[in-house]
mmCIF file of C-alpha atoms and ligand atoms in Angstrom:
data_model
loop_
_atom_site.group_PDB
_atom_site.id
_atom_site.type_symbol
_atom_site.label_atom_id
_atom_site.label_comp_id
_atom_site.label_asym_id
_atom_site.label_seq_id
_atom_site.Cartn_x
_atom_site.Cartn_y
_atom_site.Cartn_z
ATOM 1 C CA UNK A 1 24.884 -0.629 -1.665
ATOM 2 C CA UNK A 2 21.389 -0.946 -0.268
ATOM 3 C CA UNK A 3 19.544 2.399 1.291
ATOM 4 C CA UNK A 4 18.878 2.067 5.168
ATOM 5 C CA UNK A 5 15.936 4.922 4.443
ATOM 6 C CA UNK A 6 14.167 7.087 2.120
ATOM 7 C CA UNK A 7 11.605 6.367 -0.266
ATOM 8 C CA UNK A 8 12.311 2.992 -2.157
ATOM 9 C CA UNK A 9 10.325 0.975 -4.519
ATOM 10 C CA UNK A 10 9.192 -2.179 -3.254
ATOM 11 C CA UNK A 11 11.381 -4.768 -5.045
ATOM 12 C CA UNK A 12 12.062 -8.223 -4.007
ATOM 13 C CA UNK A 13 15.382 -6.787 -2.564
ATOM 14 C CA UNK A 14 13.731 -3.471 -0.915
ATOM 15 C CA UNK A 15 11.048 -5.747 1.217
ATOM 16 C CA UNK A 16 13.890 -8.320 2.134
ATOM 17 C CA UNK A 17 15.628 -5.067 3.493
ATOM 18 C CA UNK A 18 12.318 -3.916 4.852
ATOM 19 C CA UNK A 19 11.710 -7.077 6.507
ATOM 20 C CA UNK A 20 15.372 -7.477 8.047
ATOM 21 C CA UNK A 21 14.538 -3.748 9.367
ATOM 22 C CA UNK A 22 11.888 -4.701 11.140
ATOM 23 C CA UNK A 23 13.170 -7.943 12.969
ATOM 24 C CA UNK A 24 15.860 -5.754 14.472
ATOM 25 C CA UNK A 25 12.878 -3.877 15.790
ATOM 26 C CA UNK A 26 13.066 -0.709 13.297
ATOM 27 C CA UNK A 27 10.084 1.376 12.117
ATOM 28 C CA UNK A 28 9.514 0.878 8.195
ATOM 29 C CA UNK A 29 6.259 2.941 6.727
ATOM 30 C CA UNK A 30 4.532 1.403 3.566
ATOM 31 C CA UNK A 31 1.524 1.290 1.633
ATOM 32 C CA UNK A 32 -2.024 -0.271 2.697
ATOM 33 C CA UNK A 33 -5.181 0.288 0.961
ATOM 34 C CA UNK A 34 -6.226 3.226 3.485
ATOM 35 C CA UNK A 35 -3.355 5.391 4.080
ATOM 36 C CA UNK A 36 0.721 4.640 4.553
ATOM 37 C CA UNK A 37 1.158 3.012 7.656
ATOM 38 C CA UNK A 38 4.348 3.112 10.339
ATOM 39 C CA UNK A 39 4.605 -0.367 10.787
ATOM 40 C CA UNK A 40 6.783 -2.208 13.681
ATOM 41 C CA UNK A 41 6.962 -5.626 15.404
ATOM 42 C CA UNK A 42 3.655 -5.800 17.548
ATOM 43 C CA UNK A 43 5.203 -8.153 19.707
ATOM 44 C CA UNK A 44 8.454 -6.475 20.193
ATOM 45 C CA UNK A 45 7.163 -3.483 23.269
ATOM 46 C CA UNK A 46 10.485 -1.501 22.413
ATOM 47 C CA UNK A 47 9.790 -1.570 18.826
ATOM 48 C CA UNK A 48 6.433 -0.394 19.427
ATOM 49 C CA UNK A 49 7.193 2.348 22.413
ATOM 50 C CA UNK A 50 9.907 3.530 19.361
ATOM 51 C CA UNK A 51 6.833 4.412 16.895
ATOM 52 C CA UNK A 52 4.295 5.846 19.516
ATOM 53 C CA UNK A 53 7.813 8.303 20.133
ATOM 54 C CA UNK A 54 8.483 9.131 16.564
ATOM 55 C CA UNK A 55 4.819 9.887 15.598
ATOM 56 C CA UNK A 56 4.786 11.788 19.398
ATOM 57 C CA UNK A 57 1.157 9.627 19.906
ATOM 58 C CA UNK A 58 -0.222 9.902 23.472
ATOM 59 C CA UNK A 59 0.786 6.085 24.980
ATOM 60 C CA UNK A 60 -3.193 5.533 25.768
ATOM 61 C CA UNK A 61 -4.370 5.506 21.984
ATOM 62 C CA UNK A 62 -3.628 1.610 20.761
ATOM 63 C CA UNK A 63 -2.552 0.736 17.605
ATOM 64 C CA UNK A 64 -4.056 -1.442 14.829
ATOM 65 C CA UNK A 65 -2.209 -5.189 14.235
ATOM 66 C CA UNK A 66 -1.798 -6.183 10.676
ATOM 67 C CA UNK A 67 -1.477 -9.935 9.794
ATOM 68 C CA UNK A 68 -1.306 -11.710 6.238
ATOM 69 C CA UNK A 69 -3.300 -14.527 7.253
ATOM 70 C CA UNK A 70 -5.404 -15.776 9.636
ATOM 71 C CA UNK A 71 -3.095 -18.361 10.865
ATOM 72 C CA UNK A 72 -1.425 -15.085 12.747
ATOM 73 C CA UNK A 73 -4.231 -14.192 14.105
ATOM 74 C CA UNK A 74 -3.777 -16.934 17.043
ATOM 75 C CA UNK A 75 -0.793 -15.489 18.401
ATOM 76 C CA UNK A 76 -2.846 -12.190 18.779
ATOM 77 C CA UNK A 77 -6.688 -12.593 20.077
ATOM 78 C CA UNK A 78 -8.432 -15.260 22.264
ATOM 79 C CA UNK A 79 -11.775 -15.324 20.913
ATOM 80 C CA UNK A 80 -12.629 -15.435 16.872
ATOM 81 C CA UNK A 81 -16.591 -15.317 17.429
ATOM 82 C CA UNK A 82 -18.993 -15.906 14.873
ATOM 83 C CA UNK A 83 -19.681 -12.626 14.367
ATOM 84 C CA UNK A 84 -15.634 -12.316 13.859
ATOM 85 C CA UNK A 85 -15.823 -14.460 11.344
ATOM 86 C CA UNK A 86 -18.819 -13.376 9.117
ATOM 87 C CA UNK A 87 -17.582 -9.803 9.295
ATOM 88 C CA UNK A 88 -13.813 -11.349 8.000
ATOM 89 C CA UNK A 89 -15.274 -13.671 5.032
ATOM 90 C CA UNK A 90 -16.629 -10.500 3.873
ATOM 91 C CA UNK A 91 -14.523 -8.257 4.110
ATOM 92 C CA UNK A 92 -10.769 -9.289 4.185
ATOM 93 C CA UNK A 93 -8.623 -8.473 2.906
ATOM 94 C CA UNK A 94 -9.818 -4.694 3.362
ATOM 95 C CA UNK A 95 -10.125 -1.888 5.668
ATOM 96 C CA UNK A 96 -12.029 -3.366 8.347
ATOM 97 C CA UNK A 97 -10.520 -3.428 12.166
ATOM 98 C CA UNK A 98 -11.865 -6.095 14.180
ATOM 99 C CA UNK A 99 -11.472 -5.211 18.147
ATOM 100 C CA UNK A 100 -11.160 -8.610 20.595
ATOM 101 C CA UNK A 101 -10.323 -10.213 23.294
ATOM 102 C CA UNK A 102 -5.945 -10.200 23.747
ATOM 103 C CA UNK A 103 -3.998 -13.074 23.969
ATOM 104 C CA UNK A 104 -1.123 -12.624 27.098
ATOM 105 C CA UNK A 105 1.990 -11.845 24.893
ATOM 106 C CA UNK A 106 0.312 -8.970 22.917
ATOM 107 C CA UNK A 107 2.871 -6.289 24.651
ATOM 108 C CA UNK A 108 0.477 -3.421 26.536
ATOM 109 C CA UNK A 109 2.300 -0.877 24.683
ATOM 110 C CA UNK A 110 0.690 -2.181 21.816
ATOM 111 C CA UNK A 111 -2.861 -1.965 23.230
ATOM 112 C CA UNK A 112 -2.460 1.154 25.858
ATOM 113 C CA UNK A 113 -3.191 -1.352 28.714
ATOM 114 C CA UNK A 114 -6.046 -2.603 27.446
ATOM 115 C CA UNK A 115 -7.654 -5.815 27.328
ATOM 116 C CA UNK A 116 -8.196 -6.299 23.879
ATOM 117 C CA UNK A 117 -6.422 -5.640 20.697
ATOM 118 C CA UNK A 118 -7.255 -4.565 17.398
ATOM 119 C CA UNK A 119 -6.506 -6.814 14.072
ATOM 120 C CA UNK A 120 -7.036 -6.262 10.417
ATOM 121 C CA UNK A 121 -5.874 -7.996 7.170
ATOM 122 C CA UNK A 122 -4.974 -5.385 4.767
ATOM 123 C CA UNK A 123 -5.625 -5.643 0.779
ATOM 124 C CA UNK A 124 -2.618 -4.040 -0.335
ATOM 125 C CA UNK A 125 0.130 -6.075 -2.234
ATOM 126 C CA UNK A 126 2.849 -4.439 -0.812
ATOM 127 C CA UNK A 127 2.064 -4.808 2.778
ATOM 128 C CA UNK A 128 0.529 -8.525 2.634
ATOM 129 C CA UNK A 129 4.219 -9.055 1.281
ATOM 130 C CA UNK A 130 6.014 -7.902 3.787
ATOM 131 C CA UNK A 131 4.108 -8.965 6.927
ATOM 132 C CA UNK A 132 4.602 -12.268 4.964
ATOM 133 C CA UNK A 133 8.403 -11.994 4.484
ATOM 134 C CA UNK A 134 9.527 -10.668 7.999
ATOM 135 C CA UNK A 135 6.902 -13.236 9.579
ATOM 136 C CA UNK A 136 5.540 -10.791 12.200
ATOM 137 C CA UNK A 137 2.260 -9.175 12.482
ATOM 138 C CA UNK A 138 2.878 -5.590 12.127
ATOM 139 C CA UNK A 139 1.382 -2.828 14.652
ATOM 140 C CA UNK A 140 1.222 0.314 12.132
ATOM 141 C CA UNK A 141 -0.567 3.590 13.288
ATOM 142 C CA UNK A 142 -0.804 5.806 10.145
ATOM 143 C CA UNK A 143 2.428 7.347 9.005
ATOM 144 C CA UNK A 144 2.144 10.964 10.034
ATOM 145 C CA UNK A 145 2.968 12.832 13.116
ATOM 146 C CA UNK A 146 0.402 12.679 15.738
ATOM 147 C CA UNK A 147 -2.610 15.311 14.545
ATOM 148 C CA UNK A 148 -1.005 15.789 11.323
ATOM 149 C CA UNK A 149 -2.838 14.093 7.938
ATOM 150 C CA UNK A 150 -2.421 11.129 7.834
ATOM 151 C CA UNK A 151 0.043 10.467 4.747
ATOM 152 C CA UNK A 152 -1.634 9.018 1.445
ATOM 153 C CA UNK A 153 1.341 9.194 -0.649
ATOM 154 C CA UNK A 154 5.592 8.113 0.334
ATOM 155 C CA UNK A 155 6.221 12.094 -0.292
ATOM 156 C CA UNK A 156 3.306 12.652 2.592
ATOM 157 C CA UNK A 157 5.308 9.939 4.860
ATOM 158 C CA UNK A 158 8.840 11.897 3.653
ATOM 159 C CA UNK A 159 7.587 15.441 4.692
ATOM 160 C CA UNK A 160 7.088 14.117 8.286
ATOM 161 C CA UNK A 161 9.492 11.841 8.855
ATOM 162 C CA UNK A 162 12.230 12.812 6.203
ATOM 163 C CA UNK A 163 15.105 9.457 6.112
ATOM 164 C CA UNK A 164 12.612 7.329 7.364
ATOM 165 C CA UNK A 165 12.081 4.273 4.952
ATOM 166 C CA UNK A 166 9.049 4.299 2.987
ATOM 167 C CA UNK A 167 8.193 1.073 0.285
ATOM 168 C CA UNK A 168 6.610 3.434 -2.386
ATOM 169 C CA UNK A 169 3.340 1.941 -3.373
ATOM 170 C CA UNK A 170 2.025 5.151 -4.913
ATOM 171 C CA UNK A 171 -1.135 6.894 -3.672
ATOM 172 C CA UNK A 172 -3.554 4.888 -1.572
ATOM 173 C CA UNK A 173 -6.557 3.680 -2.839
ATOM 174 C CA UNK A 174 -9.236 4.684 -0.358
ATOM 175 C CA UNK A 175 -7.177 7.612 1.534
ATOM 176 C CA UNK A 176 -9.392 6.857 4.344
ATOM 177 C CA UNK A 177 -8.451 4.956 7.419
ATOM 178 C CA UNK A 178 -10.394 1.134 8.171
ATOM 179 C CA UNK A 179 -13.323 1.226 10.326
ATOM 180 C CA UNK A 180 -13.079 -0.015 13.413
ATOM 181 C CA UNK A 181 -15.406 -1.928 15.334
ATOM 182 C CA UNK A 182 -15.427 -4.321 18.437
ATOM 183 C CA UNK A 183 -17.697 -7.445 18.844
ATOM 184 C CA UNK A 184 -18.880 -8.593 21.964
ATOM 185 C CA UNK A 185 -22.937 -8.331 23.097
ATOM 186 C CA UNK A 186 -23.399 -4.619 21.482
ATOM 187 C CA UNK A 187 -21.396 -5.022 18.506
ATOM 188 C CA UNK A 188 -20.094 -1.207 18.050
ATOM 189 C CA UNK A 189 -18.773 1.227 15.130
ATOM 190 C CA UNK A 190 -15.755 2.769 17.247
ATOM 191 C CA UNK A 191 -14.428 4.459 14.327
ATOM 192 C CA UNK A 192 -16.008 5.141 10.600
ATOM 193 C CA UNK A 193 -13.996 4.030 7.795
ATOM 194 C CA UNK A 194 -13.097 2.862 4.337
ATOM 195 C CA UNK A 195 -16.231 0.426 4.371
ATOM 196 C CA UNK A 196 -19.422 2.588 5.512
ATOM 197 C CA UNK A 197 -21.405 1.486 8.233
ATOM 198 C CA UNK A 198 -24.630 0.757 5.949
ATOM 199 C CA UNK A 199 -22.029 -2.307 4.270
ATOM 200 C CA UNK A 200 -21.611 -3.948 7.671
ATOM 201 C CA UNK A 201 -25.189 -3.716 9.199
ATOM 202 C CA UNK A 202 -26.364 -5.651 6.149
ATOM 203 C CA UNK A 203 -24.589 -8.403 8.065
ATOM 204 C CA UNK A 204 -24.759 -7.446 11.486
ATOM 205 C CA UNK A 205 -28.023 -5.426 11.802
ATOM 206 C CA UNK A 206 -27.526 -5.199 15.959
ATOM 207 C CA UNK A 207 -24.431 -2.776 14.781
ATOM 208 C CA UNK A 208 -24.769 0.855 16.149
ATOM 209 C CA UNK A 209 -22.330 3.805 15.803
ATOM 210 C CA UNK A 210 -20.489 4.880 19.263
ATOM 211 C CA UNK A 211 -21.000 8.649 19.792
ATOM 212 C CA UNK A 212 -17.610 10.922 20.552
ATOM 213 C CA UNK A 213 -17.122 11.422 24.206
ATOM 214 C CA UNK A 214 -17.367 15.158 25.284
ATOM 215 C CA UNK A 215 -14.953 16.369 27.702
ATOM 216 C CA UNK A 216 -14.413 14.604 30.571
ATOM 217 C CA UNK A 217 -16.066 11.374 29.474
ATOM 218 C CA UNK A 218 -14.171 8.192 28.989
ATOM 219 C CA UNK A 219 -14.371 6.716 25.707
ATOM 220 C CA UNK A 220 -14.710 3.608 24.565
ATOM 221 C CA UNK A 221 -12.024 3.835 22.125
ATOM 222 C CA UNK A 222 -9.379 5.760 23.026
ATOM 223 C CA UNK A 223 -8.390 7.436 19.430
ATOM 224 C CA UNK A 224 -11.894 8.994 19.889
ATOM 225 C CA UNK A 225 -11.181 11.779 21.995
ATOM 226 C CA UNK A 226 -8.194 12.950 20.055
ATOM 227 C CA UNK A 227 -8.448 15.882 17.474
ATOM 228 C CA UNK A 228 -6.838 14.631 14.281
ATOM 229 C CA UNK A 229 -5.862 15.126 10.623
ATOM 230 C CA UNK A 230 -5.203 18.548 11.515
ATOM 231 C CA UNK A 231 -3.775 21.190 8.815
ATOM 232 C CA UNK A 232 -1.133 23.490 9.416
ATOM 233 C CA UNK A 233 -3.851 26.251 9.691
ATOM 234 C CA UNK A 234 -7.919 27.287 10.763
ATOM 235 C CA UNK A 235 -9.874 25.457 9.030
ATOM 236 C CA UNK A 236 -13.961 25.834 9.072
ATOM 237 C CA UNK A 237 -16.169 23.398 8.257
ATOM 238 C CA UNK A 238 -19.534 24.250 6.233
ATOM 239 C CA UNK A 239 -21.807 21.707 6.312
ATOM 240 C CA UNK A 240 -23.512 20.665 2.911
ATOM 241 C CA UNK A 241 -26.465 22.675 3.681
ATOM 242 C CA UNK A 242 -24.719 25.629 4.624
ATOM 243 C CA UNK A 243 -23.663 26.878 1.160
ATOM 244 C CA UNK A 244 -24.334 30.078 1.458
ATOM 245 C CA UNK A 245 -22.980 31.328 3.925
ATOM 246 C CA UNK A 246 -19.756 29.498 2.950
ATOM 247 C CA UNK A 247 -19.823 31.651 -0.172
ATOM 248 C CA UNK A 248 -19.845 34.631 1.995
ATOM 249 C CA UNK A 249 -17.003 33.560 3.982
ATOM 250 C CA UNK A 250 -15.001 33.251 0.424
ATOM 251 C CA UNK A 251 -15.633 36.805 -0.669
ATOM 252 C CA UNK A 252 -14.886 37.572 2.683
ATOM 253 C CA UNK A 253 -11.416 36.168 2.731
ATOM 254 C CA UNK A 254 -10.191 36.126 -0.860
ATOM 255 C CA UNK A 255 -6.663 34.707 0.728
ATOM 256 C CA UNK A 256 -8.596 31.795 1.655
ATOM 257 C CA UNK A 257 -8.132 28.296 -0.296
ATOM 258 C CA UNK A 258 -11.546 26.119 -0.793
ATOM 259 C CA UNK A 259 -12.167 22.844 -0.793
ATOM 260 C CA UNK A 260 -15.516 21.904 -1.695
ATOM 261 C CA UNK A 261 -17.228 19.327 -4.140
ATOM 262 C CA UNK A 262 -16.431 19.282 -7.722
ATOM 263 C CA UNK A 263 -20.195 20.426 -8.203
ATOM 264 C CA UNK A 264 -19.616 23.265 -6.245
ATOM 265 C CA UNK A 265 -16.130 24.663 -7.547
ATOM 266 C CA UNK A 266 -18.459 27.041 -9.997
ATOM 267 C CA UNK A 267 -19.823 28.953 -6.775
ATOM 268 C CA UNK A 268 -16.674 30.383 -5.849
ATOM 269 C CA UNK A 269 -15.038 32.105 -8.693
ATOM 270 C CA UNK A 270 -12.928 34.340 -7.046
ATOM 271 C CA UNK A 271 -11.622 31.561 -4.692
ATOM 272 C CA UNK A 272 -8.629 29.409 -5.048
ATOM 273 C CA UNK A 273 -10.206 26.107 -5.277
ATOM 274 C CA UNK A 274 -9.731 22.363 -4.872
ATOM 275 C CA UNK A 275 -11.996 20.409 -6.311
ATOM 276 C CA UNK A 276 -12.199 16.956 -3.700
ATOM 277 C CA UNK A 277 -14.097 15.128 -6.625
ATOM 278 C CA UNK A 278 -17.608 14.197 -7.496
ATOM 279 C CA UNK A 279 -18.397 11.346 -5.244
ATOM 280 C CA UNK A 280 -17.905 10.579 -1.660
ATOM 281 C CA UNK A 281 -15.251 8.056 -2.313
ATOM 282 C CA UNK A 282 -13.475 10.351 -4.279
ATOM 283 C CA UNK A 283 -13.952 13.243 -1.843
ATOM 284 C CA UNK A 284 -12.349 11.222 0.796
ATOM 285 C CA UNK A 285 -9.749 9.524 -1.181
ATOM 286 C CA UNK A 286 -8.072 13.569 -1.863
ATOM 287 C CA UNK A 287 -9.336 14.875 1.339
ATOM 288 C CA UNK A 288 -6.221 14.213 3.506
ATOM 289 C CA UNK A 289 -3.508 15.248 0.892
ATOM 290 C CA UNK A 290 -5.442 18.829 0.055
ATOM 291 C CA UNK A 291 -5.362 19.221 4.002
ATOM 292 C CA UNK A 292 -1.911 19.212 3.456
ATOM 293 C CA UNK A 293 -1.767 21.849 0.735
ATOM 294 C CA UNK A 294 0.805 24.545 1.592
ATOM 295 C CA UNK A 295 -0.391 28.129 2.265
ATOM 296 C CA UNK A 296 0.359 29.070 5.594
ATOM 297 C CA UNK A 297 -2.042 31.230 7.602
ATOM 298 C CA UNK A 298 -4.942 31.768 4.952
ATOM 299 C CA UNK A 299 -7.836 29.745 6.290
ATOM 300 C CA UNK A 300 -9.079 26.611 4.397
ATOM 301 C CA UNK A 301 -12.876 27.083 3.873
ATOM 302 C CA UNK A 302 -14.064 23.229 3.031
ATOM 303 C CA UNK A 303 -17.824 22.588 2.255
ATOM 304 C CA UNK A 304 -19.011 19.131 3.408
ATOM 305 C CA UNK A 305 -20.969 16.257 2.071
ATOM 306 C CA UNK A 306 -24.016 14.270 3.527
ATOM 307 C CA UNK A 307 -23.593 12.162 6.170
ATOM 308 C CA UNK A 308 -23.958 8.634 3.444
ATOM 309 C CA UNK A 309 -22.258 5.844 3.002
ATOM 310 C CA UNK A 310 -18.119 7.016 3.431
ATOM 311 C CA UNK A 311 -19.474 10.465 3.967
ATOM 312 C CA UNK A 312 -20.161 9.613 7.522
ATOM 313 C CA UNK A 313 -16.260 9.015 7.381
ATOM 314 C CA UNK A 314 -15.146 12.215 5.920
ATOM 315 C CA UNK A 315 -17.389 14.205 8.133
ATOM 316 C CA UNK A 316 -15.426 12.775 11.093
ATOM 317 C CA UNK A 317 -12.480 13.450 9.804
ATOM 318 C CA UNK A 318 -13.245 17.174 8.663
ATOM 319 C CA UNK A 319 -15.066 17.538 12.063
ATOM 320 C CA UNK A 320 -11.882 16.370 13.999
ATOM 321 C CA UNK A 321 -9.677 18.599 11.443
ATOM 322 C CA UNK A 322 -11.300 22.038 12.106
ATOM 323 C CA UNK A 323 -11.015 24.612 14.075
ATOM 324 C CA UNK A 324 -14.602 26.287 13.681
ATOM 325 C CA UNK A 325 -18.349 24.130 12.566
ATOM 326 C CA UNK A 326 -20.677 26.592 11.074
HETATM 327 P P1 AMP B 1 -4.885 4.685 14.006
HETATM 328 O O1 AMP B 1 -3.775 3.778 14.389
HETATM 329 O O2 AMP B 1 -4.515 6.135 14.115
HETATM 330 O O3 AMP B 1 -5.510 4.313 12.697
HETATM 331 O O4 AMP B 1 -6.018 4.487 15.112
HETATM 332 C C1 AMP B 1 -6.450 3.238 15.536
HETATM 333 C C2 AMP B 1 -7.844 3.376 16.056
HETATM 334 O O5 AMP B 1 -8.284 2.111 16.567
HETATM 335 C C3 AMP B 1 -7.969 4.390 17.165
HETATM 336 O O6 AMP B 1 -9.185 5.098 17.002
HETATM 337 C C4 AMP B 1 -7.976 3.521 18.397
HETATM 338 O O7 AMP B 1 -8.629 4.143 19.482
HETATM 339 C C5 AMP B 1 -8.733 2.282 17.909
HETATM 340 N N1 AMP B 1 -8.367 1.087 18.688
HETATM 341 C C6 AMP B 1 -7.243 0.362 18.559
HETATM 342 N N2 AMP B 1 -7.227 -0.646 19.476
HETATM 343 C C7 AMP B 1 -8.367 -0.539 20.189
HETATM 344 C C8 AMP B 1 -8.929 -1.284 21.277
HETATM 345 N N3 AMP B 1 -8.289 -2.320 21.810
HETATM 346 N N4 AMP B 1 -10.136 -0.888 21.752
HETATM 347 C C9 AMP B 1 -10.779 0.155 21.215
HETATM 348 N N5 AMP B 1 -10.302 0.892 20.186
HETATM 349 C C10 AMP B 1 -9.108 0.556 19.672
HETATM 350 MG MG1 MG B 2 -3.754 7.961 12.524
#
């Protein structure tokens, strides 16, 4: 007999089960090219309401809509403007988030009230397939608990949701979330991403970066204003030019675990180290699953990279994930 949950392999047979699991309005998490994602009906509210309670995500903070085609896109936005359009030739299927104008039976739930909604066409096999075979487009926040990392492997999805079923697609390819931006006049970068800013300006050159509200301001994406990705511990940020006194902080805590660069592993030989990888894209594709290395209490020490290209992305993340900024 078939599974209801745990971790499956996507077969023909598993994403027919996915799919039937998700007409009857039940959470399924799979793959995408970013991270695992919780997906649900995005125009079934009580579907939706069920994964904002399971991941325990504040009701404000919308989710992403993933379609397989752009024919699905019509039952979600009103407008597809030019811009819409260039940005989408370019870059779907991929981790780009398009923000726009809602159609009427997008569920609020979906959106937190607001008046537009966000759509992407992901690249991954696995999840084009089943947004294809259960016909729906799929709202799907990341697959972790609200805060938590978000999951870049099934075993990530398993350790916070343990029964839930999770289409195995093996570790994601970008372990980054998409960027997110909304078109209208000022075409904005609401969130860095998976596809760095520079990529995007090259075709809209009018595109600037929002900055993160401060307290008390209202932002103009809700996720924003959230702190994120969080490990189970302190963590302090060093940023790249702040080496030294990073290596200080080692020999001052020789429980701590560090997660630097691979160029930099040599500089703390003492130090229990986790070397993220040599290039940015590599840096952020094992950032999330070393924040979710177990050693309870020590304090992660992690060294950052310039602000380039997808290091723009995992400095938000790292700056959302800690505790202390030196
Ligand atoms: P997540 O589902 O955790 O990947 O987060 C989705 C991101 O997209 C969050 O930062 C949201 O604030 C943002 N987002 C989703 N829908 C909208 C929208 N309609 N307007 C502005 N930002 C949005
Ligand atoms: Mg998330």
């Amino acid at each position: 007999m078939a599974r209801r949950g745990g971790i499956v392999r996507p077969t023909a047979a598993a994403l027919r089960g996915a799919a039937a699991a998700l007409t009857r309005g039940e959470p399924v998490a799979f793959p995408t090219e970013t991270v695992y994602g919780l997906g649900a009906n995005a125009l079934d509210a009580a579907a939706v309401a069920r994964v904002f309670a399971l991941k325990g995500r504040p009701g404000d903070n919308p989710l992403i809509v993933h379609v397989s085609d752009r024919g699905m896109l019509r039952r979600l936005v009103r407008v597809w403007p030019p811009a819409a359009r260039l940005l989408a030739d370019a870059f779907w299927p991929g981790p780009l988030t398009l923000v726009l104008p809602k159609r009427r039976g997008v569920p609020d739930a979906v959106t937190g009230g607001l008046g537009t909604v966000a759509v992407r066409m992901p690249a991954h096999p696995v999840a084009l397939a089943l947004i294809r075979q259960s016909g729906i487009p799929l709202a799907a926040p990341s697959a972790n608990r609200s805060g938590r990392p978000s999951p870049t492997t099934a075993a990530h999805v398993a350790q916070d949701f343990p029964g839930l079923l999770v289409l195995d697609g093996g570790p994601t390819e970008h372990g980054l979330e998409s960027t997110v931006v909304v078109l209208g006049e000022r075409p904005r970068l609401l969130r860095p991403g998976a596809i760095p800013l520079e990529a995007l300006r090259r075709l809209v050159p009018s595109l600037t970066a929002a900055r993160r509200p401060r307290e008390g301001e209202i932002a103009e994406s809700p996720g924003m204003k959230y702190r994120h990705y969080a490990p189970d511990r302190p963590l302090w940020l060093f940023r790249a030019s702040r080496l030294p006194e990073m290596e200080e902080a080692a020999r001052e805590n020789p429980a701590a675990l560090v997660l630097c660069p691979a160029g930099a592993a040599s500089r703390f030989p003492a130090a229990r180290v986790v070397p993220l990888g040599r290039t940015a894209e590599e840096v952020g594709r094992n950032l999330f699953a070393a924040l979710r290395t177990r050693r309870r209490g020590s304090p992660l020490l992690v060294l950052g990279i310039p602000r380039r290209g997808v290091g723009r992305t995992v400095m938000d993340r790292l700056e959302r994930a800690a505790t202390r900024i030196v």
